[in-house]
Coordinates of N, CA and C and ligand atoms in Angstrom, one line a residue:
L1 N -45.0 40.2 -2.8 CA -45.1 38.8 -3.3 C -46.5 38.2 -2.9
S2 N -47.0 37.4 -3.9 CA -48.4 36.9 -3.7 C -48.4 35.5 -3.1
E3 N -49.6 35.1 -2.7 CA -49.7 33.8 -2.2 C -50.2 32.9 -3.4
F4 N -49.8 31.6 -3.3 CA -50.2 30.7 -4.4 C -50.2 29.3 -3.8
E5 N -50.7 28.4 -4.6 CA -50.7 27.0 -4.1 C -49.7 26.1 -4.8
I6 N -49.1 25.2 -4.2 CA -48.3 24.2 -4.9 C -48.9 22.8 -4.6
A7 N -48.8 21.9 -5.5 CA -49.4 20.6 -5.4 C -48.3 19.6 -4.9
V8 N -48.7 19.0 -3.8 CA -47.7 18.1 -3.1 C -48.4 16.8 -2.8
V9 N -47.7 15.7 -3.1 CA -48.2 14.4 -2.6 C -47.4 14.0 -1.3
D10 N -48.2 13.8 -0.3 CA -47.5 13.5 1.0 C -47.0 12.1 1.1
R11 N -46.4 11.7 2.2 CA -45.8 10.4 2.3 C -46.8 9.2 2.3
S12 N -48.1 9.6 2.6 CA -49.1 8.5 2.5 C -49.6 8.3 1.1
G13 N -49.2 9.2 0.2 CA -49.6 9.2 -1.2 C -50.8 10.1 -1.5
A14 N -51.2 10.8 -0.5 CA -52.4 11.7 -0.6 C -52.0 13.0 -1.2
P15 N -52.8 13.5 -2.2 CA -52.5 14.8 -2.8 C -52.9 15.9 -1.9
R16 N -52.1 17.0 -1.8 CA -52.4 18.1 -0.9 C -52.1 19.4 -1.7
A17 N -52.8 20.4 -1.5 CA -52.6 21.8 -2.0 C -52.1 22.6 -0.9
L18 N -50.8 23.1 -0.9 CA -50.2 23.8 0.1 C -50.2 25.3 -0.2
E19 N -50.5 26.1 0.8 CA -50.4 27.5 0.6 C -49.0 28.0 0.7
A20 N -48.5 28.7 -0.3 CA -47.1 29.1 -0.3 C -47.1 30.6 -0.6
R21 N -45.9 31.2 -0.4 CA -45.7 32.6 -0.8 C -44.2 32.7 -1.2
G22 N -44.0 33.6 -2.1 CA -42.6 33.9 -2.6 C -41.7 34.3 -1.4
G23 N -40.5 33.8 -1.4 CA -39.5 34.1 -0.3 C -39.5 33.0 0.7
E24 N -40.5 32.1 0.7 CA -40.5 31.0 1.7 C -39.6 29.8 1.3
V25 N -39.0 29.2 2.3 CA -38.2 28.0 2.0 C -39.2 26.8 1.9
L26 N -39.0 26.1 0.9 CA -40.0 25.0 0.7 C -40.0 24.0 1.8
M27 N -38.8 23.7 2.4 CA -38.8 22.8 3.5 C -39.7 23.3 4.7
H28 N -39.6 24.6 5.0 CA -40.4 25.1 6.1 C -41.9 24.9 5.9
L29 N -42.3 25.1 4.6 CA -43.7 24.9 4.2 C -44.1 23.5 4.4
L30 N -43.3 22.5 4.0 CA -43.6 21.1 4.1 C -43.7 20.7 5.6
R31 N -42.7 21.2 6.3 CA -42.7 20.8 7.8 C -43.9 21.4 8.5
D32 N -44.2 22.7 8.2 CA -45.3 23.3 9.0 C -46.7 22.8 8.5
Q33 N -46.8 22.4 7.3 CA -48.1 22.1 6.8 C -48.4 20.6 6.6
I34 N -47.3 19.8 6.7 CA -47.4 18.4 6.4 C -46.9 17.5 7.5
D35 N -45.6 17.6 7.8 CA -45.0 16.6 8.7 C -43.8 17.2 9.4
V36 N -43.8 17.2 10.7 CA -42.7 17.9 11.5 C -41.4 17.1 11.4
T37 N -41.4 15.9 10.8 CA -40.1 15.2 10.7 C -39.3 15.6 9.5
I38 N -39.9 16.4 8.7 CA -39.2 16.9 7.5 C -38.2 18.1 8.0
G39 N -37.0 18.0 7.5 CA -36.1 19.0 7.9 C -35.4 18.9 9.2
A40 N -35.1 17.7 9.6 CA -34.5 17.4 10.9 C -33.2 18.2 11.2
C41 N -32.4 18.5 10.2 CA -31.2 19.2 10.4 C -31.3 20.7 10.4
G42 N -32.5 21.1 10.2 CA -32.8 22.6 10.2 C -32.3 23.3 8.9
G43 N -32.0 22.5 7.9 CA -31.6 23.1 6.6 C -30.2 23.3 6.3
V44 N -29.3 22.5 7.1 CA -27.9 22.6 6.9 C -27.3 21.5 6.0
L45 N -28.2 20.8 5.3 CA -27.7 19.8 4.3 C -27.0 18.6 5.0
S46 N -27.6 18.2 6.1 CA -26.9 17.0 6.7 C -27.9 15.9 7.0
C47 N -29.2 16.1 6.8 CA -30.2 15.0 7.1 C -30.8 14.3 6.0
G48 N -31.1 15.0 4.9 CA -31.8 14.4 3.8 C -33.3 14.1 4.0
T49 N -33.8 14.5 5.1 CA -35.3 14.3 5.4 C -36.2 15.2 4.6
C50 N -35.6 16.2 3.9 CA -36.4 17.1 3.1 C -36.4 16.8 1.6
L51 N -36.0 15.6 1.3 CA -35.9 15.2 -0.1 C -37.3 15.2 -0.7
V52 N -37.4 15.8 -1.9 CA -38.6 15.8 -2.6 C -38.4 15.4 -4.0
I53 N -39.4 14.7 -4.7 CA -39.2 14.3 -6.0 C -40.2 15.2 -6.9
L54 N -39.6 15.9 -7.8 CA -40.4 16.8 -8.6 C -40.9 16.1 -9.9
D55 N -41.9 16.6 -10.5 CA -42.2 16.1 -11.9 C -41.2 16.8 -12.8
E56 N -41.1 16.3 -14.0 CA -40.0 16.8 -14.9 C -40.1 18.3 -15.2
E57 N -41.3 18.7 -15.4 CA -41.5 20.2 -15.8 C -41.1 21.0 -14.6
S58 N -41.4 20.6 -13.4 CA -41.1 21.4 -12.2 C -39.6 21.4 -12.0
A59 N -39.0 20.3 -12.2 CA -37.5 20.2 -11.9 C -36.8 21.1 -12.9
A60 N -37.3 21.2 -14.2 CA -36.6 22.0 -15.2 C -36.8 23.5 -14.9
H61 N -37.8 23.8 -14.2 CA -38.2 25.2 -13.9 C -37.3 25.8 -12.8
L62 N -36.7 24.9 -12.0 CA -35.9 25.4 -10.8 C -34.5 25.7 -11.2
P63 N -33.8 26.6 -10.6 CA -32.4 26.7 -10.8 C -31.7 25.4 -10.3
P64 N -30.6 25.0 -11.0 CA -29.9 23.8 -10.6 C -29.4 23.8 -9.2
P65 N -29.2 22.6 -8.6 CA -28.6 22.5 -7.2 C -27.2 23.0 -7.2
G66 N -26.8 23.6 -6.1 CA -25.5 24.1 -5.8 C -24.6 22.8 -5.5
P67 N -23.3 23.0 -5.4 CA -22.4 21.8 -5.2 C -22.7 21.1 -3.9
D68 N -23.1 21.8 -2.8 CA -23.3 21.1 -1.6 C -24.6 20.2 -1.6
E69 N -25.6 20.8 -2.2 CA -26.9 20.1 -2.4 C -26.6 18.9 -3.3
Q70 N -25.9 19.1 -4.4 CA -25.6 18.0 -5.3 C -24.9 16.9 -4.6
E71 N -24.0 17.2 -3.8 CA -23.2 16.2 -3.1 C -24.1 15.3 -2.2
L72 N -25.0 16.0 -1.5 CA -25.9 15.2 -0.6 C -26.9 14.4 -1.5
L73 N -27.4 15.0 -2.6 CA -28.3 14.2 -3.5 C -27.6 12.9 -3.9
E74 N -26.3 13.1 -4.3 CA -25.6 11.9 -4.7 C -25.4 10.9 -3.6
A75 N -25.1 11.4 -2.4 CA -24.9 10.5 -1.3 C -26.2 9.7 -1.0
L76 N -27.4 10.4 -1.2 CA -28.7 9.8 -0.9 C -29.1 8.9 -2.1
D77 N -28.3 8.9 -3.2 CA -28.7 8.1 -4.4 C -30.0 8.5 -4.9
A78 N -30.3 9.8 -4.9 CA -31.6 10.4 -5.3 C -31.8 10.4 -6.8
P79 N -33.0 10.2 -7.2 CA -33.3 10.2 -8.7 C -33.0 11.6 -9.3
P80 N -32.9 11.7 -10.6 CA -32.5 13.0 -11.2 C -33.4 14.2 -10.9
A81 N -34.7 13.9 -10.8 CA -35.6 15.1 -10.5 C -35.8 15.4 -9.0
A82 N -34.9 14.8 -8.2 CA -35.1 15.0 -6.7 C -34.3 16.3 -6.3
R83 N -34.8 16.9 -5.3 CA -34.1 18.1 -4.7 C -34.3 18.1 -3.2
L84 N -33.5 18.9 -2.6 CA -33.6 19.0 -1.1 C -34.3 20.3 -0.8
A85 N -35.5 20.2 -0.2 CA -36.4 21.3 -0.1 C -35.9 22.4 0.8
C86 N -34.9 22.1 1.6 CA -34.3 23.2 2.4 C -33.5 24.2 1.6
Q87 N -33.2 23.8 0.4 CA -32.3 24.6 -0.5 C -33.2 25.4 -1.5
L88 N -34.5 25.2 -1.4 CA -35.4 25.8 -2.4 C -36.2 27.0 -1.8
V89 N -35.8 28.2 -2.2 CA -36.6 29.4 -1.8 C -37.6 29.6 -2.9
L90 N -38.8 29.7 -2.5 CA -39.9 29.8 -3.5 C -39.9 31.2 -4.1
T91 N -40.3 31.3 -5.3 CA -40.6 32.6 -5.9 C -42.0 32.6 -6.5
D92 N -42.6 33.7 -6.8 CA -43.9 33.7 -7.3 C -44.1 32.8 -8.6
A93 N -43.0 32.6 -9.3 CA -43.0 31.8 -10.5 C -43.2 30.3 -10.2
D94 N -43.1 29.9 -8.9 CA -43.1 28.5 -8.5 C -44.5 28.0 -8.3
A95 N -45.5 28.8 -8.7 CA -46.9 28.3 -8.5 C -47.1 27.0 -9.4
V96 N -46.2 26.8 -10.3 CA -46.4 25.6 -11.2 C -45.8 24.3 -10.6
L97 N -45.2 24.4 -9.4 CA -44.5 23.3 -8.8 C -45.4 22.1 -8.5
R98 N -45.0 20.9 -8.9 CA -45.7 19.7 -8.5 C -44.6 18.7 -8.0
L99 N -44.8 18.2 -6.8 CA -43.8 17.4 -6.2 C -44.3 16.4 -5.2
A100 N -43.5 15.4 -4.9 CA -43.9 14.4 -3.9 C -42.8 14.4 -2.8
I101 N -43.2 14.2 -1.6 CA -42.2 14.1 -0.5 C -41.7 12.6 -0.6
A102 N -40.3 12.5 -0.6 CA -39.8 11.2 -0.6 C -40.1 10.4 0.7
R103 N -40.2 9.1 0.5 CA -40.4 8.3 1.7 C -39.2 8.3 2.6
E104 N -39.4 8.1 3.9 CA -38.3 8.1 4.8 C -37.4 6.9 4.5
A105 N -36.1 7.2 4.6 CA -35.2 6.1 4.3 C -35.2 5.0 5.4
Ligands
FES201 S1 -33.4 19.9 6.1 FE1 -31.7 18.5 6.3 S2 -30.9 18.3 4.4 FE2 -32.6 19.6 4.1

């Protein structure tokens, strides 16, 4: 699996290019490279701190959320293109991803 970059807007609104590789969980990447407060629950779908808002093309490119992710997205009243980064395992095809980290609730 190769390395690639994904375009992320951080919570201050600044654009960042993050180094990623296939097989990595998106939440780990955001936590390690941007903000340690992302992923407070460790990826067990109970915190919502890993909420990201994708652009439309990126959202369509990803497999749809599973029922547990969907449930938390609804509980968070998340917009349609939002996902929980702890549930997203990157593949080499995800070099096209563009997303923003949601502001803390
Ligand atoms: S890390 Fe807690 S819901 Fe994703």
